[in-house]
């Protein structure tokens, strides 16, 4: 199958190229880059072993030559391009935030820009296979989840789905590596500002908050309101989400572990760790895995759920490939289990 | 004033030596080290500019020559030595956990060892100047607080003291640099295991939990139960505590900021940041400062309080010197403001 | 083919297991570990996805069940075990230093221990495929090169082989990540001692010096004396060798590049970078590649050759697999190109 | 004494402000910043405890109010401003490269811009106190040395001055922290590009090469040609220079140590380490010290000299203050020894 990657030279795009090069069922037809057109991607990412040359974006050409397209573009820029490709009948996975929301008003509020393709929002499927495998398999447009939402939703879905959480008690304290902020330069990601430092950011509201709330809300009948605080830690890759939730009724760790194991028992990429073990970011590096550790703090009646993913992998590129596998009828783990 | 440091070659002890060397009112009489007796401390810490030589511990000699003594020893080892020094009438600051608890049963439960000096527990003052300045000024034995408790208690004291927090809703998600684990070797602090990694540890219960609870409990009439999860991040020094607490009544950020500013208005080392700003660990590095940022998440009715300290400074050595200044009638900031 | 790994829980052993698990022609029969016998290796290295359990070493059992054995043990411990396995007719790759030297006296001088298996030294082939592919293909015992020697020898072989270097002018200034020091605990690899620090070590003589000299010496008729200074930098994996050598005659960068390109033109894992480009450690991470950049400093008449490898990969585990492929008649790149 | 800092918000300027705030003999009159005019510097550097507000540059005002001025500006921008201040009779320390060279042609060749103030080059003194203390004490304009030159020249001066080095055999392999590249954003200093990576840069020629050569050349009668290769390592602060030089005659380590100890015996900030010890960057962090370790590799007849400094301190800001102390007749170590 011929695939293209639009926006191949951001960290996510390049990771996607790396994974697709090893995928047995696909051939990369075109990669595009606005900043590095006509350069080999191996000049920009010397660890990539390929002769692929970045092209300027030519939607017609891509639509003609490719049957599957990944868009790894900044939000707002993505929606136009996705719209055109969709109207040509292409299968698309969009890695931006542009098609992640059902409600365009929420998008517009948090992303500060009007949504130009509202009609497509209804057709887009949220690409978290653990929740929407069936719909993804029939979708033509999949909105690949954000990195924080992937790790947060996987950590909390079993509890929310079983309506075990009190009121608005969910707190997600997330720690992320710096690639999550992308390759665009900013003082906040300048080496001496990040190294030997830890800080919270967007404490008053991060765009992934409504994404998590909308998705968790779909698992239950009531509105979900969370408190989400992201932190930047001096590592390249990895997200650790420490989630806290007050339990409606007395439950012990064993019960909760069983609930999680059952919920994810068919999942190839979600692992519930044995009692007493909690994941480190290092152990899911470069993999499509999400690992989850759970304990109940009985004194406070609160569950603590810790999930770890690689933000560029399960949080972006490998999850996109997992979605592609499902959309195309390939083995779901193809190209993802080494 | 002649002072001695017992246990000078751990990270805390060495930091204490560094600070004391610059203090205008003290002269270091003796430093001891079990592992490095008869070696210059500058051989072990080449950044220290001093000819001080580590001695074997001789309590008699130290009691005779020094009027003020710091003990920076592992818990359990400390209590015996402190006991002997105390009975000689010395002023002591103990940096271990041995004298931090009022209730010996709590100590024995969490530290897994019988307490040999229960009678001294009543005489020891918990050395957090922001809460106990008066008592510290009259104390002969001060138990220097733990690093996590220092940052956690300072972050939460104004809320607890004003009884603004609902039930057991306090959550402290703490991130610490690796010096907090000390200089003793362990796989958990071996460079390749920490670098490019983030993890939670002692999720089911960390020894600083009861210390925080006891101290916060003293500020109110009811029992305080917290949820405390520490994390290890790949930096040398620094603690960031992200604290969450459900508010009893509708309060906005401005009100809370005012409350905190009033609570700490006389404090030379606690700074409440302006609305919208939150501290980074880097900005309190090598200082006795604790910086605190606050916001109210109105959707969830929850306060988010973020505090940053340097775990070896305000979390250990410089706080000890602040306590010494108070105990000895020196200017409280002496040797601590550069 | 059934293979075993003796000493599977050091960093090198675990990396070897990771690679072998993906190799299409091998099945791992037994892994051994003294420290972690009867534990799953996935408990020690949670990123490894396998049910393999570490066994105590039983040479008989391994000799019966496996046709190919890797020994990833500390030097001195290795020689006995290799001896026994060799006498059972097994094919072995030894990753220690025990069989790297032709001259046992040099081994004994630098490793401070008598060599118990001198007769085997003559049969062992130094496992650098780029120099000894032919001999490796016929060997039963291969001594896998050290990490520094791999990157140093590959950087200098074309010059030495063509006798282009003046006298004893070779200088190798090497920078290594911390996994090169292994998983054994030491203050030198304790996180706070390495992080935010750079230092040289074993400046007066590192054990890899005679290994490099012996191998380079075999490429020429004269004795080679080098100056080698290793440095520890705060990264997990990677070696950068900056090599300096005074040229016998006026040569320009272009000529030298051509010489190197010709020398390595058939090599699947050595890449000579285009003029003006020099490798970074990051670009060879997790790969069996060695990348080399070259320039001639015409003012001083000196060549500067910079090589980068991953110390655990081309510097240890993947090079061992490359050697296995050659010894067993598999495609040389099998399991090594992703 | 009233001093001003022009360009106070780069890493060097801010470090200078930090040092000057603690200096007992100076009062900071004005600090300027083009990018952050009218902002408190404590907003840009929250670790600075001061109410100083950045001003737009007004040369007249500064010349009237300040008797001593530091310029911490990019090269080329500096020369104009220094020219104007000099003509007003001010004492100036320029931290750019604009006045470091005697020969304007060398400046123009390496910095790619014409020199507008050639007449001032003759008046400017190169601010390395260990070589030019006398001249500095009488100077009105001091050119503060580059960071690499400071550590390189101090490492090599005793050998060059005694004419002990063969031909062009000097090699300086330097490793620097990232603050050396300044606060301006670039992909090369974007966190994920630096972290977990080591690389050489400007291998074919770095601007500090001619600076080192000119200064070492002044210590001898012959032209000095060096080979200098800088490397970027993932730390914030610190330079380690590993210097290699072939010795003209057989010399042992002891002799060389004695030579160095004698050469620097009056120096408060240069320390020659005992035989067998070599400096780490960590041990000179935040200090004006340069530490040097030496060994002779007798097999190759080559001296290895390793020097460590803090690039922002002895490599920039504290060395500037040391120069100010000399120029103003203050105790040379004032404000620099904590």
PDB file of C-alpha atoms in Angstrom, chain A residues 110 168-175 191-200 203-204 209 213 223-229 231 233-237 240 242 244-245 275-276 278-283 285 295 297 299-300 302 304 306, chain B residues 110 168-175 191-200 203-204 209 213 223-229 231 233-237 240 242 244-245 275-276 278-283 285 295 297 299-300 302 304 306:
ATOM      1  CA  UNK A 110      -9.391  26.088  23.324  1.00  0.00           C
ATOM      2  CA  UNK A 168     -15.097  15.734  39.955  1.00  0.00           C
ATOM      3  CA  UNK A 169     -12.340  14.064  41.870  1.00  0.00           C
ATOM      4  CA  UNK A 170     -10.112  13.100  38.943  1.00  0.00           C
ATOM      5  CA  UNK A 171      -6.685  14.693  39.047  1.00  0.00           C
ATOM      6  CA  UNK A 172      -4.070  13.983  36.395  1.00  0.00           C
ATOM      7  CA  UNK A 173      -0.547  15.093  37.242  1.00  0.00           C
ATOM      8  CA  UNK A 174       1.407  14.530  34.036  1.00  0.00           C
ATOM      9  CA  UNK A 175       5.156  14.642  33.414  1.00  0.00           C
ATOM     10  CA  UNK A 191      18.595  23.325  26.570  1.00  0.00           C
ATOM     11  CA  UNK A 192      19.875  25.371  29.532  1.00  0.00           C
ATOM     12  CA  UNK A 193      16.326  26.338  30.501  1.00  0.00           C
ATOM     13  CA  UNK A 194      15.090  22.741  30.676  1.00  0.00           C
ATOM     14  CA  UNK A 195      18.137  20.864  31.901  1.00  0.00           C
ATOM     15  CA  UNK A 196      18.406  20.561  35.701  1.00  0.00           C
ATOM     16  CA  UNK A 197      14.907  21.946  36.032  1.00  0.00           C
ATOM     17  CA  UNK A 198      11.338  20.780  36.596  1.00  0.00           C
ATOM     18  CA  UNK A 199       8.307  22.951  36.142  1.00  0.00           C
ATOM     19  CA  UNK A 200       4.563  22.872  35.658  1.00  0.00           C
ATOM     20  CA  UNK A 203      -1.481  25.184  35.050  1.00  0.00           C
ATOM     21  CA  UNK A 204      -4.648  27.162  34.497  1.00  0.00           C
ATOM     22  CA  UNK A 209      -8.029  18.970  29.203  1.00  0.00           C
ATOM     23  CA  UNK A 213     -12.968  15.254  29.352  1.00  0.00           C
ATOM     24  CA  UNK A 223     -20.249  15.193  32.677  1.00  0.00           C
ATOM     25  CA  UNK A 224     -16.628  14.601  33.526  1.00  0.00           C
ATOM     26  CA  UNK A 225     -14.575  17.479  34.906  1.00  0.00           C
ATOM     27  CA  UNK A 226     -10.915  16.823  35.535  1.00  0.00           C
ATOM     28  CA  UNK A 227      -7.982  18.715  36.951  1.00  0.00           C
ATOM     29  CA  UNK A 228      -5.003  18.292  34.664  1.00  0.00           C
ATOM     30  CA  UNK A 229      -1.555  19.775  35.331  1.00  0.00           C
ATOM     31  CA  UNK A 231       4.917  19.265  33.849  1.00  0.00           C
ATOM     32  CA  UNK A 233      10.937  17.172  32.865  1.00  0.00           C
ATOM     33  CA  UNK A 234      14.414  17.044  31.349  1.00  0.00           C
ATOM     34  CA  UNK A 235      14.087  13.933  29.215  1.00  0.00           C
ATOM     35  CA  UNK A 236      13.545  13.606  25.489  1.00  0.00           C
ATOM     36  CA  UNK A 237      10.719  11.099  25.322  1.00  0.00           C
ATOM     37  CA  UNK A 240       4.148   9.555  33.082  1.00  0.00           C
ATOM     38  CA  UNK A 242      -0.069  10.002  37.916  1.00  0.00           C
ATOM     39  CA  UNK A 244      -5.835  10.275  41.400  1.00  0.00           C
ATOM     40  CA  UNK A 245      -9.548   9.579  41.797  1.00  0.00           C
ATOM     41  CA  UNK A 275       0.309  -5.390  42.409  1.00  0.00           C
ATOM     42  CA  UNK A 276       3.048  -3.223  43.848  1.00  0.00           C
ATOM     43  CA  UNK A 278       4.441   0.931  38.770  1.00  0.00           C
ATOM     44  CA  UNK A 279       5.757   1.814  35.341  1.00  0.00           C
ATOM     45  CA  UNK A 280       8.765   3.977  34.490  1.00  0.00           C
ATOM     46  CA  UNK A 281       8.866   5.922  31.238  1.00  0.00           C
ATOM     47  CA  UNK A 282      12.077   4.152  30.245  1.00  0.00           C
ATOM     48  CA  UNK A 283      10.377   0.784  29.983  1.00  0.00           C
ATOM     49  CA  UNK A 285      10.518   3.874  25.245  1.00  0.00           C
ATOM     50  CA  UNK A 295      -3.011   1.013  44.004  1.00  0.00           C
ATOM     51  CA  UNK A 297      -4.858   4.324  49.115  1.00  0.00           C
ATOM     52  CA  UNK A 299      -6.864   5.739  54.187  1.00  0.00           C
ATOM     53  CA  UNK A 300      -8.110   8.342  51.732  1.00  0.00           C
ATOM     54  CA  UNK A 302      -8.564   7.109  46.563  1.00  0.00           C
ATOM     55  CA  UNK A 304      -3.813   6.034  42.286  1.00  0.00           C
ATOM     56  CA  UNK A 306       0.072   5.558  37.022  1.00  0.00           C
TER      57      UNK A 306
ATOM     58  CA  UNK B 110       7.231   3.961  59.598  1.00  0.00           C
ATOM     59  CA  UNK B 168      -9.141  14.195  52.998  1.00  0.00           C
ATOM     60  CA  UNK B 169      -8.805  15.886  49.678  1.00  0.00           C
ATOM     61  CA  UNK B 170      -5.149  16.878  49.905  1.00  0.00           C
ATOM     62  CA  UNK B 171      -2.947  15.325  47.245  1.00  0.00           C
ATOM     63  CA  UNK B 172       0.761  16.073  47.020  1.00  0.00           C
ATOM     64  CA  UNK B 173       2.437  14.990  43.814  1.00  0.00           C
ATOM     65  CA  UNK B 174       6.139  15.583  44.440  1.00  0.00           C
ATOM     66  CA  UNK B 175       9.065  15.497  42.027  1.00  0.00           C
ATOM     67  CA  UNK B 191      23.125   6.966  36.358  1.00  0.00           C
ATOM     68  CA  UNK B 192      21.770   4.925  33.437  1.00  0.00           C
ATOM     69  CA  UNK B 193      18.716   3.920  35.483  1.00  0.00           C
ATOM     70  CA  UNK B 194      17.733   7.505  36.307  1.00  0.00           C
ATOM     71  CA  UNK B 195      18.788   9.401  33.217  1.00  0.00           C
ATOM     72  CA  UNK B 196      16.095   9.704  30.520  1.00  0.00           C
ATOM     73  CA  UNK B 197      13.572   8.281  32.932  1.00  0.00           C
ATOM     74  CA  UNK B 198      10.788   9.414  35.253  1.00  0.00           C
ATOM     75  CA  UNK B 199       9.153   7.225  37.835  1.00  0.00           C
ATOM     76  CA  UNK B 200       7.055   7.281  40.964  1.00  0.00           C
ATOM     77  CA  UNK B 203       3.563   4.902  45.923  1.00  0.00           C
ATOM     78  CA  UNK B 204       1.916   2.905  48.654  1.00  0.00           C
ATOM     79  CA  UNK B 209       3.624  11.067  54.705  1.00  0.00           C
ATOM     80  CA  UNK B 213       0.234  14.744  58.351  1.00  0.00           C
ATOM     81  CA  UNK B 223      -7.058  14.726  61.680  1.00  0.00           C
ATOM     82  CA  UNK B 224      -5.323  15.328  58.372  1.00  0.00           C
ATOM     83  CA  UNK B 225      -4.982  12.466  55.913  1.00  0.00           C
ATOM     84  CA  UNK B 226      -3.064  13.163  52.750  1.00  0.00           C
ATOM     85  CA  UNK B 227      -2.201  11.297  49.581  1.00  0.00           C
ATOM     86  CA  UNK B 228       1.484  11.750  48.861  1.00  0.00           C
ATOM     87  CA  UNK B 229       3.266  10.313  45.808  1.00  0.00           C
ATOM     88  CA  UNK B 231       8.635  10.884  41.898  1.00  0.00           C
ATOM     89  CA  UNK B 233      13.297  13.024  38.034  1.00  0.00           C
ATOM     90  CA  UNK B 234      16.731  13.195  36.391  1.00  0.00           C
ATOM     91  CA  UNK B 235      18.102  16.316  38.060  1.00  0.00           C
ATOM     92  CA  UNK B 236      20.562  16.662  40.920  1.00  0.00           C
ATOM     93  CA  UNK B 237      18.793  19.130  43.177  1.00  0.00           C
ATOM     94  CA  UNK B 240       8.617  20.594  43.027  1.00  0.00           C
ATOM     95  CA  UNK B 242       2.209  20.093  43.031  1.00  0.00           C
ATOM     96  CA  UNK B 244      -4.207  19.749  45.089  1.00  0.00           C
ATOM     97  CA  UNK B 245      -6.955  20.404  47.620  1.00  0.00           C
ATOM     98  CA  UNK B 275      -1.053  35.452  39.857  1.00  0.00           C
ATOM     99  CA  UNK B 276      -0.321  33.307  36.815  1.00  0.00           C
ATOM    100  CA  UNK B 278       4.440  29.199  39.103  1.00  0.00           C
ATOM    101  CA  UNK B 279       7.911  28.335  40.347  1.00  0.00           C
ATOM    102  CA  UNK B 280      10.547  26.191  38.648  1.00  0.00           C
ATOM    103  CA  UNK B 281      13.068  24.260  40.703  1.00  0.00           C
ATOM    104  CA  UNK B 282      15.912  26.062  38.945  1.00  0.00           C
ATOM    105  CA  UNK B 283      14.962  29.422  40.407  1.00  0.00           C
ATOM    106  CA  UNK B 285      18.655  26.347  43.385  1.00  0.00           C
ATOM    107  CA  UNK B 295      -4.393  29.011  41.287  1.00  0.00           C
ATOM    108  CA  UNK B 297      -9.428  25.667  39.299  1.00  0.00           C
ATOM    109  CA  UNK B 299     -14.569  24.198  37.468  1.00  0.00           C
ATOM    110  CA  UNK B 300     -13.508  21.603  40.020  1.00  0.00           C
ATOM    111  CA  UNK B 302      -9.926  22.845  43.765  1.00  0.00           C
ATOM    112  CA  UNK B 304      -3.576  23.989  42.996  1.00  0.00           C
ATOM    113  CA  UNK B 306       2.936  24.531  43.528  1.00  0.00           C
TER     114      UNK B 306
END
